[in-house]
Amino acid sequence: MSTLFKRTKILATIGPAVYSEQAIEDLIMAGVNGCRLNFSHGDYKERDQQIEWIRKAAAKKGRSVAILQDLQGPKIRLGEIQNNHFDVHVGDELILDNSITEHDGSNIIPVQYNLAERMKVGEPLSMFDGKVKSHVTDIVSKTAVKVKIENEGFIMSHKGLNLPDTDFGGDIITEKDMADIEFGASRDFDYVAMSFIQSAEDIDKLRQILLSHGSTAQIIAKIETKKAIENDEVMEAIVEASDGIMVARGDMAVEAGNEVVPTVQRKLVALCRKHAKLCIVATQMMGSMVDNPEPSRAEVSDVANAVIQGADVVMLSDETANGKYPVEAVKQMKKVILYSQNHSYAMPFKDFVKSIWGPNTPGNSTPADPVHERYTAMSRSAARVAEQIGADAIICQTASGATAAAIAAERPNVPIISVTSNARVAGQLALCYANSAFVRPYSDTYGIDIAQELKESGYIPAREDGTITVVLVSGQPNTEGGTDTIQVRRI
C-alpha cells in the first residue's frame, strides 16, 4: 500500500487556470487533498461556484477535500501609477500618500494604506516584491511618509510593499477581511489562513471573531513577517496558538532575507510536529511549471526535502491558479512525494530537532496539558506498535480529530485511516499527514467496519492469505481525551 498511499498532502490554489468544473475535478483526481481560495482576488459569486465544484468533485472521488480560505490581511499596495511605470534611482525621494488616488507623474505616489500611522523614521520599506528598496526619512503629514530610494529600478500600479521592521500593533484584520470572514463562516470552510501574523495574540483575536460568527474553522497562521520569526519563543507561541502554520516563503524572504528561509522552515516543521499542528510549506515549490511542463531539479529537491523533513502539506500557488500546466504540476508533485517517502523515511523527530538546535533544543513554552499528554502517549504507542508489527494501517476512531492528528505527528510510515461521524472533522483531517478520513455513523464497531470495507474494496490491499492487520485506536465516545485503547486486529 505504501507505493500508492501519499502521506504528505497537496494543497492547490484555485484560480483562472482551473476555473471550470472539469478542471477542478481533474486536479482532485490527480492527487489534490485541499483547495486554497485566495481572497486577495475574485468575488463571492466566483467563490460560490468554486466551492460547488470542489465539493462535487470530492463526492465523486469519495474523499474529503479540505477548503482553505486565505484572507488578504493588510496587504499594502501602491495605487494607480501614471502609465503603469515610474523609474526610480539611487537617492530619489518619494512621498507615499494615502490621501491621493491619482498619480500625476510626480514623486508623490498614491498608496492604499496609511503608512504614516504605523511607520517610523529609519524603518525599511521594500516595493515590488523587494525589487526596489528604500527607508523612511520623514513623516510628512498624517497620511504620508517620505522614503529614500536605495537602488535603481521601477515601480508599477498595485505592486505590494513590505515593512519588515514595522509593528502593526495587532491591526492586521482589515474591513475586507471581516466581510470575508462572515462570508466564509456561512460557507463552512475547513480552514482560515491569516496573513502577516506577528504574534500569538493575532490568532486569539481571529479565533474570537470566527466563534462570534459560529465558525469552527481551524486557523492557519501564515508565517511571513520578520516579527513572527524574530526568535524561537515567538515562533513556538504562534504554533501553539494556531491549528497549523503556513511557511509563506515569498514575503518571508522579502522581509527577512532569502538566507533565513530554509532554517526557519526546518524550525517550523519541527515545532508543528512537536505540538501536533498542521504544517504547510508554500511558495514557488514548482514555480517554473507556470510556464514549463517539467519542474526544475532544484524544485524537485525542494519538494523532496519538505517531505523528508515531515511537512504535512506542500502547496501549489501560481502553478495551479494561473499556470499553463496545472494538472501536470499536481502529478509531478505527487510523483516526487511518492518516490521520496518510499525511498527515505521522514526524519525521526528527536534526530530532526537535534539537527536544528543541537544541545539547545527549546523546551515547552507552556505547562504540559494533561489531555494533550494523554493523546501524545497513546498516539506514540500506537505508531510504535504499528511499525514493529508491520501493520497494514492504523485505524483511528475519532470525534474531534485530535487523536488522529497526534498519531500523524509521530510520522508513522503506515497509513492512518480515521473514521468519524463528523463531516467537519473529516474535512480538516484531509490535509493531516498520512490521514485518510471517512465519515460513517457512530457505532461501537465502526473502526473495524471501515477496515473490513477498505479491505474488500482493495483500498487496503490484503496479504497473500487474504487478511490485513490493523492497529485500532479507540476510546470513550464524545469525551475529550477519551482515547484509551489500542488493539491489534487481524481482519
Short mmCIF file of C-alpha atoms in Angstrom, two decimals:
data_model
loop_
_atom_site.label_atom_id
_atom_site.label_comp_id
_atom_site.label_asym_id
_atom_site.label_seq_id
_atom_site.Cartn_x
_atom_site.Cartn_y
_atom_site.Cartn_z
CA MET A 1 0.00 0.00 0.00
CA SER A 2 2.90 2.38 0.66
CA THR A 3 3.57 2.61 -3.06
CA LEU A 4 0.08 4.03 -3.56
CA PHE A 5 -0.53 5.98 -0.39
CA LYS A 6 0.62 9.61 -0.33
CA ARG A 7 1.43 10.63 3.24
CA THR A 8 2.43 14.26 2.55
CA LYS A 9 -0.64 16.05 1.16
CA ILE A 10 -1.07 18.51 -1.72
CA LEU A 11 -2.86 21.87 -1.37
CA ALA A 12 -3.65 23.58 -4.69
CA THR A 13 -4.63 27.20 -5.24
CA ILE A 14 -7.76 27.64 -7.35
CA GLY A 15 -7.66 30.44 -9.91
CA PRO A 16 -8.38 31.38 -13.52
CA ALA A 17 -6.35 28.49 -14.96
CA VAL A 18 -8.72 25.95 -13.38
CA TYR A 19 -12.00 27.88 -13.41
CA SER A 20 -14.28 25.08 -14.57
CA GLU A 21 -15.94 22.05 -13.06
CA GLN A 22 -13.85 19.67 -15.17
CA ALA A 23 -10.57 21.41 -14.36
CA ILE A 24 -11.16 21.24 -10.62
CA GLU A 25 -12.23 17.60 -10.88
CA ASP A 26 -9.04 16.87 -12.83
CA LEU A 27 -6.93 18.47 -10.07
CA ILE A 28 -8.59 16.43 -7.34
CA MET A 29 -8.40 13.19 -9.32
CA ALA A 30 -4.69 13.91 -9.93
CA GLY A 31 -3.98 13.98 -6.19
CA VAL A 32 -5.09 17.26 -4.63
CA ASN A 33 -6.21 16.91 -0.99
CA GLY A 34 -7.20 20.51 -0.34
CA CYS A 35 -8.08 23.64 -2.29
CA ARG A 36 -6.91 27.14 -1.38
CA LEU A 37 -9.18 30.06 -2.22
CA ASN A 38 -7.13 33.28 -2.25
CA PHE A 39 -9.39 36.12 -1.10
CA SER A 40 -6.98 38.74 -2.44
CA HIS A 41 -8.69 38.13 -5.79
CA GLY A 42 -12.15 37.36 -7.15
CA ASP A 43 -15.66 37.94 -5.86
CA TYR A 44 -18.16 35.95 -3.81
CA LYS A 45 -20.07 34.71 -6.84
CA GLU A 46 -16.89 33.12 -8.18
CA ARG A 47 -16.15 31.66 -4.76
CA ASP A 48 -19.58 30.01 -4.51
CA GLN A 49 -19.09 28.45 -7.91
CA GLN A 50 -15.65 27.12 -6.95
CA ILE A 51 -16.95 25.71 -3.66
CA GLU A 52 -19.73 23.87 -5.51
CA TRP A 53 -17.26 22.37 -7.99
CA ILE A 54 -14.79 21.33 -5.27
CA ARG A 55 -17.42 19.59 -3.15
CA LYS A 56 -18.96 17.90 -6.18
CA ALA A 57 -15.57 16.53 -7.27
CA ALA A 58 -14.76 15.38 -3.72
CA ALA A 59 -18.05 13.49 -3.53
CA LYS A 60 -17.33 11.86 -6.89
CA LYS A 61 -13.92 10.72 -5.67
CA GLY A 62 -15.40 9.55 -2.36
CA ARG A 63 -12.89 11.53 -0.28
CA SER A 64 -12.96 14.61 1.89
CA VAL A 65 -11.21 17.55 0.22
CA ALA A 66 -10.39 20.46 2.54
CA ILE A 67 -11.22 24.04 1.56
CA LEU A 68 -8.90 26.75 2.89
CA GLN A 69 -9.91 30.41 2.89
CA ASP A 70 -6.81 32.60 2.63
CA LEU A 71 -7.51 36.10 3.95
CA GLN A 72 -5.74 39.00 2.28
CA GLY A 73 -4.78 40.79 5.52
CA PRO A 74 -3.16 44.22 5.46
CA LYS A 75 -1.67 43.75 2.02
CA ILE A 76 -0.19 47.18 1.42
CA ARG A 77 -0.10 48.16 -2.22
CA LEU A 78 0.73 51.16 -4.34
CA GLY A 79 -2.17 52.92 -6.04
CA GLU A 80 -2.60 53.74 -9.72
CA ILE A 81 0.64 54.99 -11.27
CA GLN A 82 0.61 57.09 -14.42
CA ASN A 83 1.31 54.90 -17.48
CA ASN A 84 1.78 51.99 -15.05
CA HIS A 85 5.52 52.69 -14.86
CA PHE A 86 7.72 55.01 -12.78
CA ASP A 87 11.51 54.83 -12.84
CA VAL A 88 13.46 55.34 -9.60
CA HIS A 89 17.17 55.95 -8.98
CA VAL A 90 19.53 55.78 -6.01
CA GLY A 91 18.95 58.80 -3.78
CA ASP A 92 15.50 59.68 -5.17
CA GLU A 93 12.91 60.73 -2.59
CA LEU A 94 9.30 59.66 -2.96
CA ILE A 95 6.27 60.67 -0.92
CA LEU A 96 3.84 57.79 -0.39
CA ASP A 97 0.46 59.37 0.35
CA ASN A 98 -2.72 57.55 1.34
CA SER A 99 -4.88 60.66 0.76
CA ILE A 100 -4.45 60.75 -3.02
CA THR A 101 -5.90 58.34 -5.57
CA GLU A 102 -4.29 59.50 -8.84
CA HIS A 103 -0.65 59.87 -9.78
CA ASP A 104 0.26 63.00 -11.75
CA GLY A 105 3.71 61.82 -12.81
CA SER A 106 5.49 63.49 -9.88
CA ASN A 107 7.31 61.92 -6.95
CA ILE A 108 4.06 61.87 -4.90
CA ILE A 109 2.81 58.29 -5.18
CA PRO A 110 -0.64 57.04 -4.09
CA VAL A 111 -0.61 54.13 -1.65
CA GLN A 112 -3.57 52.04 -0.41
CA TYR A 113 -2.65 52.14 3.29
CA ASN A 114 -1.90 54.96 5.71
CA LEU A 115 1.79 54.30 6.36
CA ALA A 116 2.06 57.46 8.49
CA GLU A 117 0.03 55.79 11.24
CA ARG A 118 2.45 52.87 11.59
CA MET A 119 5.91 53.65 10.25
CA LYS A 120 8.79 55.42 11.97
CA VAL A 121 11.76 57.30 10.55
CA GLY A 122 14.57 54.90 9.67
CA GLU A 123 12.36 51.85 9.07
CA PRO A 124 12.94 49.97 5.79
CA LEU A 125 10.29 49.74 3.07
CA SER A 126 10.53 47.48 0.03
CA MET A 127 8.38 47.80 -3.09
CA PHE A 128 7.50 45.48 -5.97
CA ASP A 129 8.31 42.15 -4.25
CA GLY A 130 11.56 43.53 -2.86
CA LYS A 131 12.88 44.78 -6.22
CA VAL A 132 13.02 48.41 -5.01
CA LYS A 133 14.42 49.09 -1.54
CA SER A 134 14.05 52.29 0.47
CA HIS A 135 13.82 53.64 4.02
CA VAL A 136 11.63 56.24 5.69
CA THR A 137 13.27 59.65 6.10
CA ASP A 138 10.29 61.72 7.29
CA ILE A 139 6.64 61.53 8.32
CA VAL A 140 5.46 64.47 6.23
CA SER A 141 1.77 64.51 7.20
CA LYS A 142 -0.95 62.48 8.88
CA THR A 143 -1.33 60.48 5.65
CA ALA A 144 2.12 60.48 4.02
CA VAL A 145 5.70 59.38 4.53
CA LYS A 146 8.87 60.26 2.64
CA VAL A 147 11.23 57.47 1.58
CA LYS A 148 14.72 57.50 0.05
CA ILE A 149 15.43 55.01 -2.75
CA GLU A 150 18.46 52.74 -2.33
CA ASN A 151 18.74 51.07 -5.77
CA GLU A 152 17.91 51.53 -9.44
CA GLY A 153 14.58 50.16 -10.64
CA PHE A 154 10.96 50.98 -11.34
CA ILE A 155 7.55 50.61 -9.73
CA MET A 156 4.13 49.79 -11.19
CA SER A 157 0.48 50.15 -10.17
CA HIS A 158 -0.79 47.99 -7.29
CA LYS A 159 2.57 46.39 -6.51
CA GLY A 160 2.96 45.28 -2.90
CA LEU A 161 5.03 46.88 -0.15
CA ASN A 162 6.89 45.09 2.65
CA LEU A 163 7.58 46.73 6.02
CA PRO A 164 9.82 44.25 7.85
CA ASP A 165 10.50 46.35 10.97
CA THR A 166 7.05 47.96 11.32
CA ASP A 167 4.81 46.94 14.21
CA PHE A 168 1.17 46.74 13.16
CA GLY A 169 0.10 46.58 16.82
CA GLY A 170 -2.43 43.81 16.22
CA ASP A 171 -4.08 45.77 13.41
CA ILE A 172 -3.86 43.03 10.80
CA ILE A 173 -7.54 42.21 10.24
CA THR A 174 -8.95 44.67 7.72
CA GLU A 175 -12.54 45.62 6.91
CA LYS A 176 -12.30 43.45 3.82
CA ASP A 177 -11.12 40.54 5.97
CA MET A 178 -14.09 40.99 8.32
CA ALA A 179 -16.52 40.78 5.40
CA ASP A 180 -14.67 37.75 4.01
CA ILE A 181 -14.73 36.02 7.42
CA GLU A 182 -18.51 36.49 7.62
CA PHE A 183 -18.90 35.08 4.11
CA GLY A 184 -16.60 32.15 4.94
CA ALA A 185 -18.48 31.30 8.13
CA SER A 186 -21.65 30.90 6.08
CA ARG A 187 -19.86 28.56 3.63
CA ASP A 188 -18.39 26.25 6.28
CA PHE A 189 -14.74 26.39 5.26
CA ASP A 190 -12.43 23.89 6.94
CA TYR A 191 -9.52 26.32 7.42
CA VAL A 192 -8.97 30.07 7.54
CA ALA A 193 -5.43 31.27 6.81
CA MET A 194 -4.41 34.58 8.36
CA SER A 195 -1.82 36.75 6.62
CA PHE A 196 1.01 38.75 8.21
CA ILE A 197 0.78 37.20 11.68
CA GLN A 198 3.13 38.93 14.14
CA SER A 199 2.19 37.27 17.45
CA ALA A 200 0.01 34.64 19.11
CA GLU A 201 -2.39 37.43 20.13
CA ASP A 202 -3.26 37.97 16.46
CA ILE A 203 -4.51 34.37 16.30
CA ASP A 204 -6.50 34.68 19.54
CA LYS A 205 -8.26 37.73 18.09
CA LEU A 206 -9.20 35.92 14.89
CA ARG A 207 -10.47 32.90 16.83
CA GLN A 208 -12.86 35.08 18.80
CA ILE A 209 -14.13 36.66 15.59
CA LEU A 210 -14.69 33.25 14.00
CA LEU A 211 -16.55 31.99 17.06
CA SER A 212 -18.76 35.09 17.06
CA HIS A 213 -19.86 34.07 13.55
CA GLY A 214 -20.44 30.47 14.61
CA SER A 215 -17.42 29.16 12.71
CA THR A 216 -15.33 26.24 13.94
CA ALA A 217 -12.84 26.56 11.09
CA GLN A 218 -9.27 25.85 12.09
CA ILE A 219 -6.78 28.71 11.90
CA ILE A 220 -3.64 28.53 9.78
CA ALA A 221 -1.08 31.20 10.71
CA LYS A 222 0.89 32.39 7.68
CA ILE A 223 4.46 32.94 8.83
CA GLU A 224 5.83 35.70 6.60
CA THR A 225 6.77 38.68 8.78
CA LYS A 226 10.11 39.42 10.37
CA LYS A 227 8.49 39.80 13.80
CA ALA A 228 6.90 36.34 13.63
CA ILE A 229 10.32 34.69 13.30
CA GLU A 230 12.43 37.03 15.45
CA ASN A 231 13.14 34.23 17.94
CA ASP A 232 12.21 30.63 18.68
CA GLU A 233 9.91 31.58 21.57
CA VAL A 234 7.72 33.78 19.36
CA MET A 235 7.53 31.08 16.68
CA GLU A 236 6.58 28.40 19.20
CA ALA A 237 3.90 30.61 20.78
CA ILE A 238 2.35 31.18 17.34
CA VAL A 239 2.42 27.45 16.57
CA GLU A 240 0.73 26.64 19.88
CA ALA A 241 -1.98 29.29 19.48
CA SER A 242 -2.87 28.20 15.94
CA ASP A 243 -4.19 24.96 14.48
CA GLY A 244 -1.41 24.98 11.92
CA ILE A 245 1.02 27.21 10.10
CA MET A 246 1.92 28.03 6.52
CA VAL A 247 5.58 28.69 5.77
CA ALA A 248 4.87 31.61 3.40
CA ARG A 249 8.33 31.78 1.91
CA GLY A 250 7.75 34.59 -0.60
CA ASP A 251 7.02 37.51 1.72
CA MET A 252 9.26 35.97 4.40
CA ALA A 253 12.22 36.15 2.01
CA VAL A 254 11.49 39.80 1.18
CA GLU A 255 11.01 40.79 4.83
CA ALA A 256 13.78 38.81 6.48
CA GLY A 257 16.15 37.78 3.68
CA ASN A 258 16.35 34.76 1.39
CA GLU A 259 19.02 33.14 3.53
CA VAL A 260 16.78 32.76 6.59
CA VAL A 261 14.00 30.83 4.82
CA PRO A 262 15.45 27.26 4.82
CA THR A 263 16.38 27.35 8.51
CA VAL A 264 13.06 28.89 9.56
CA GLN A 265 11.21 26.26 7.51
CA ARG A 266 13.01 23.45 9.33
CA LYS A 267 12.25 25.02 12.71
CA LEU A 268 8.57 25.50 11.93
CA VAL A 269 8.17 21.92 10.67
CA ALA A 270 9.79 20.69 13.89
CA LEU A 271 7.60 22.88 16.12
CA CYS A 272 4.46 21.71 14.33
CA ARG A 273 5.46 18.08 14.76
CA LYS A 274 6.17 18.75 18.44
CA HIS A 275 2.72 20.24 19.06
CA ALA A 276 0.74 18.06 16.59
CA LYS A 277 -0.18 21.04 14.43
CA LEU A 278 -0.55 21.15 10.66
CA CYS A 279 2.47 22.42 8.69
CA ILE A 280 2.10 23.69 5.11
CA VAL A 281 5.20 24.55 3.08
CA ALA A 282 4.31 27.09 0.39
CA THR A 283 5.51 29.40 -2.40
CA GLN A 284 7.34 28.57 -5.63
CA MET A 285 7.61 24.86 -4.88
CA MET A 286 7.28 24.18 -8.59
CA GLY A 287 7.24 27.76 -9.80
CA SER A 288 8.82 27.07 -13.18
CA MET A 289 5.79 24.95 -14.09
CA VAL A 290 3.75 28.12 -14.50
CA ASP A 291 5.29 28.18 -17.99
CA ASN A 292 7.01 24.79 -18.40
CA PRO A 293 5.69 21.21 -18.42
CA GLU A 294 8.54 19.94 -16.21
CA PRO A 295 9.85 21.25 -12.86
CA SER A 296 13.47 22.25 -12.36
CA ARG A 297 15.79 19.90 -10.48
CA ALA A 298 16.03 22.44 -7.65
CA GLU A 299 12.23 22.43 -7.32
CA VAL A 300 12.14 18.64 -7.17
CA SER A 301 14.73 18.77 -4.39
CA ASP A 302 12.71 21.44 -2.59
CA VAL A 303 9.57 19.29 -2.52
CA ALA A 304 11.54 16.17 -1.57
CA ASN A 305 13.23 17.97 1.34
CA ALA A 306 9.86 19.12 2.69
CA VAL A 307 8.67 15.50 2.56
CA ILE A 308 11.79 14.21 4.31
CA GLN A 309 11.50 16.92 6.99
CA GLY A 310 7.97 15.69 7.66
CA ALA A 311 5.77 18.55 6.43
CA ASP A 312 2.07 17.69 6.40
CA VAL A 313 1.37 19.60 3.19
CA VAL A 314 3.16 21.05 0.18
CA MET A 315 1.35 23.81 -1.67
CA LEU A 316 0.98 24.96 -5.26
CA SER A 317 0.20 28.65 -5.86
CA ASP A 318 0.54 30.21 -9.31
CA GLU A 319 1.31 26.77 -10.72
CA THR A 320 -2.38 25.79 -10.49
CA ALA A 321 -4.02 29.22 -10.22
CA ASN A 322 -2.51 30.83 -13.30
CA GLY A 323 -0.13 28.33 -14.86
CA LYS A 324 -0.21 26.61 -18.22
CA TYR A 325 0.17 23.12 -16.72
CA PRO A 326 -1.93 22.91 -13.50
CA VAL A 327 -2.75 19.19 -13.60
CA GLU A 328 0.79 18.30 -14.66
CA ALA A 329 2.14 20.29 -11.69
CA VAL A 330 -0.01 18.21 -9.31
CA LYS A 331 1.09 14.97 -10.95
CA GLN A 332 4.76 15.96 -10.80
CA MET A 333 4.44 16.93 -7.13
CA LYS A 334 2.71 13.65 -6.32
CA LYS A 335 5.44 11.71 -8.12
CA VAL A 336 8.13 13.42 -6.03
CA ILE A 337 6.21 12.80 -2.79
CA LEU A 338 5.71 9.10 -3.51
CA TYR A 339 9.31 8.49 -4.54
CA SER A 340 10.68 10.43 -1.55
CA GLN A 341 8.53 8.69 1.05
CA ASN A 342 9.19 5.25 -0.42
CA HIS A 343 12.96 5.70 -0.51
CA SER A 344 13.56 7.88 2.55
CA TYR A 345 11.69 7.96 5.85
CA ALA A 346 10.58 11.24 7.38
CA MET A 347 13.40 12.14 9.74
CA PRO A 348 12.72 10.87 13.32
CA PHE A 349 11.56 13.76 15.47
CA LYS A 350 14.37 13.70 18.06
CA ASP A 351 17.06 13.47 15.39
CA PHE A 352 15.38 16.20 13.36
CA VAL A 353 15.23 18.53 16.37
CA LYS A 354 18.88 17.89 17.27
CA SER A 355 19.92 18.61 13.69
CA ILE A 356 18.38 22.09 14.06
CA TRP A 357 19.04 23.19 17.63
CA GLY A 358 21.74 20.79 18.78
CA PRO A 359 22.04 20.72 22.60
CA ASN A 360 19.97 23.91 22.89
CA THR A 361 16.64 22.33 21.94
CA PRO A 362 13.83 24.62 23.19
CA GLY A 363 11.53 23.31 25.90
CA ASN A 364 7.78 23.65 26.17
CA SER A 365 6.73 27.28 26.37
CA THR A 366 3.62 26.38 28.40
CA PRO A 367 2.90 23.88 31.18
CA ALA A 368 2.01 20.38 29.99
CA ASP A 369 -1.70 19.87 29.25
CA PRO A 370 -2.84 16.50 30.73
CA VAL A 371 -5.24 15.87 27.84
CA HIS A 372 -2.51 16.62 25.29
CA GLU A 373 -0.06 14.42 27.18
CA ARG A 374 -2.56 11.56 27.04
CA TYR A 375 -3.07 11.98 23.31
CA THR A 376 0.69 12.04 22.85
CA ALA A 377 1.31 8.89 24.90
CA MET A 378 -1.44 6.91 23.21
CA SER A 379 -0.57 8.04 19.71
CA ARG A 380 3.16 7.39 20.17
CA SER A 381 2.39 3.89 21.41
CA ALA A 382 0.03 3.18 18.51
CA ALA A 383 2.59 4.34 15.95
CA ARG A 384 5.34 2.23 17.50
CA VAL A 385 3.18 -0.88 17.66
CA ALA A 386 2.14 -0.43 14.03
CA GLU A 387 5.75 -0.04 12.90
CA GLN A 388 7.02 -3.00 14.94
CA ILE A 389 4.40 -5.49 13.77
CA GLY A 390 4.32 -4.22 10.17
CA ALA A 391 0.64 -3.31 10.33
CA ASP A 392 -1.18 -2.54 7.11
CA ALA A 393 -2.86 0.51 8.64
CA ILE A 394 -3.67 2.37 11.84
CA ILE A 395 -7.43 2.72 12.28
CA CYS A 396 -8.33 5.72 14.42
CA GLN A 397 -11.86 6.23 15.74
CA THR A 398 -12.05 9.97 16.39
CA ALA A 399 -14.70 12.50 17.34
CA SER A 400 -12.62 15.69 17.21
CA GLY A 401 -9.66 14.63 15.06
CA ALA A 402 -7.20 15.30 17.89
CA THR A 403 -6.08 11.68 18.28
CA ALA A 404 -5.62 11.30 14.52
CA ALA A 405 -3.50 14.47 14.44
CA ALA A 406 -1.43 13.24 17.39
CA ILE A 407 -0.75 9.92 15.65
CA ALA A 408 0.20 11.81 12.49
CA ALA A 409 2.67 13.92 14.49
CA GLU A 410 4.66 10.72 15.06
CA ARG A 411 5.09 10.49 11.26
CA PRO A 412 4.48 6.73 11.04
CA ASN A 413 5.34 5.00 7.77
CA VAL A 414 1.89 3.40 7.94
CA PRO A 415 -1.39 4.79 6.57
CA ILE A 416 -3.74 6.30 9.14
CA ILE A 417 -7.40 5.59 8.45
CA SER A 418 -9.56 7.93 10.51
CA VAL A 419 -13.26 7.23 10.88
CA THR A 420 -15.58 9.86 12.35
CA SER A 421 -19.28 10.69 12.40
CA ASN A 422 -18.44 14.38 11.92
CA ALA A 423 -18.03 15.58 8.31
CA ARG A 424 -16.29 18.76 9.52
CA VAL A 425 -13.59 16.67 11.26
CA ALA A 426 -13.09 14.57 8.13
CA GLY A 427 -12.62 17.73 6.06
CA GLN A 428 -9.99 19.07 8.42
CA LEU A 429 -8.14 15.74 8.50
CA ALA A 430 -7.90 15.76 4.68
CA LEU A 431 -4.65 17.74 4.97
CA CYS A 432 -3.28 15.88 8.00
CA TYR A 433 -0.17 13.77 7.41
CA ALA A 434 -0.88 10.19 6.26
CA ASN A 435 -4.59 10.52 7.09
CA SER A 436 -7.49 9.29 5.00
CA ALA A 437 -10.70 10.27 6.75
CA PHE A 438 -14.07 8.58 6.27
CA VAL A 439 -17.45 9.70 7.58
CA ARG A 440 -19.63 6.93 8.99
CA PRO A 441 -22.46 6.87 11.58
CA TYR A 442 -21.02 6.18 15.01
CA SER A 443 -21.14 2.63 16.33
CA ASP A 444 -19.04 0.58 18.72
CA THR A 445 -17.55 -1.27 15.75
CA TYR A 446 -17.21 1.43 13.08
CA GLY A 447 -13.41 1.24 13.21
CA ILE A 448 -13.42 -2.49 12.40
CA ASP A 449 -16.25 -1.98 9.92
CA ILE A 450 -14.26 0.60 7.92
CA ALA A 451 -11.20 -1.67 7.94
CA GLN A 452 -13.30 -4.53 6.54
CA GLU A 453 -14.86 -2.21 3.96
CA LEU A 454 -11.49 -0.87 2.77
CA LYS A 455 -10.01 -4.36 2.58
CA GLU A 456 -12.89 -5.55 0.41
CA SER A 457 -12.60 -2.51 -1.87
CA GLY A 458 -8.84 -3.00 -2.22
CA TYR A 459 -8.03 0.38 -0.67
CA ILE A 460 -6.08 -1.55 1.98
CA PRO A 461 -4.64 -4.44 -0.06
CA ALA A 462 -4.97 -7.85 1.55
CA ARG A 463 -1.96 -10.08 2.14
CA GLU A 464 -1.46 -13.46 0.42
CA ASP A 465 -3.67 -15.16 2.99
CA GLY A 466 -6.50 -12.67 2.34
CA THR A 467 -6.14 -10.81 5.65
CA ILE A 468 -4.97 -7.44 6.84
CA THR A 469 -3.50 -6.49 10.22
CA VAL A 470 -4.50 -3.16 11.73
CA VAL A 471 -3.80 -1.26 14.92
CA LEU A 472 -7.15 0.04 16.21
CA VAL A 473 -7.11 3.17 18.39
CA SER A 474 -10.38 3.93 20.15
CA GLY A 475 -11.90 5.19 23.37
CA GLN A 476 -14.91 6.65 25.11
CA PRO A 477 -17.26 8.34 22.61
CA ASN A 478 -17.86 12.10 22.83
CA THR A 479 -15.32 12.51 25.63
CA GLU A 480 -12.38 14.90 25.43
CA GLY A 481 -9.23 12.91 25.96
CA GLY A 482 -11.30 9.74 25.86
CA THR A 483 -8.84 7.74 23.74
CA ASP A 484 -7.75 4.88 26.00
CA THR A 485 -7.50 1.65 23.98
CA ILE A 486 -5.04 0.21 21.46
CA GLN A 487 -5.83 -3.14 19.85
CA VAL A 488 -4.10 -5.26 17.22
CA ARG A 489 -6.71 -6.88 14.98
CA ARG A 490 -6.40 -9.31 12.10
CA ILE A 491 -9.26 -8.96 9.62
#
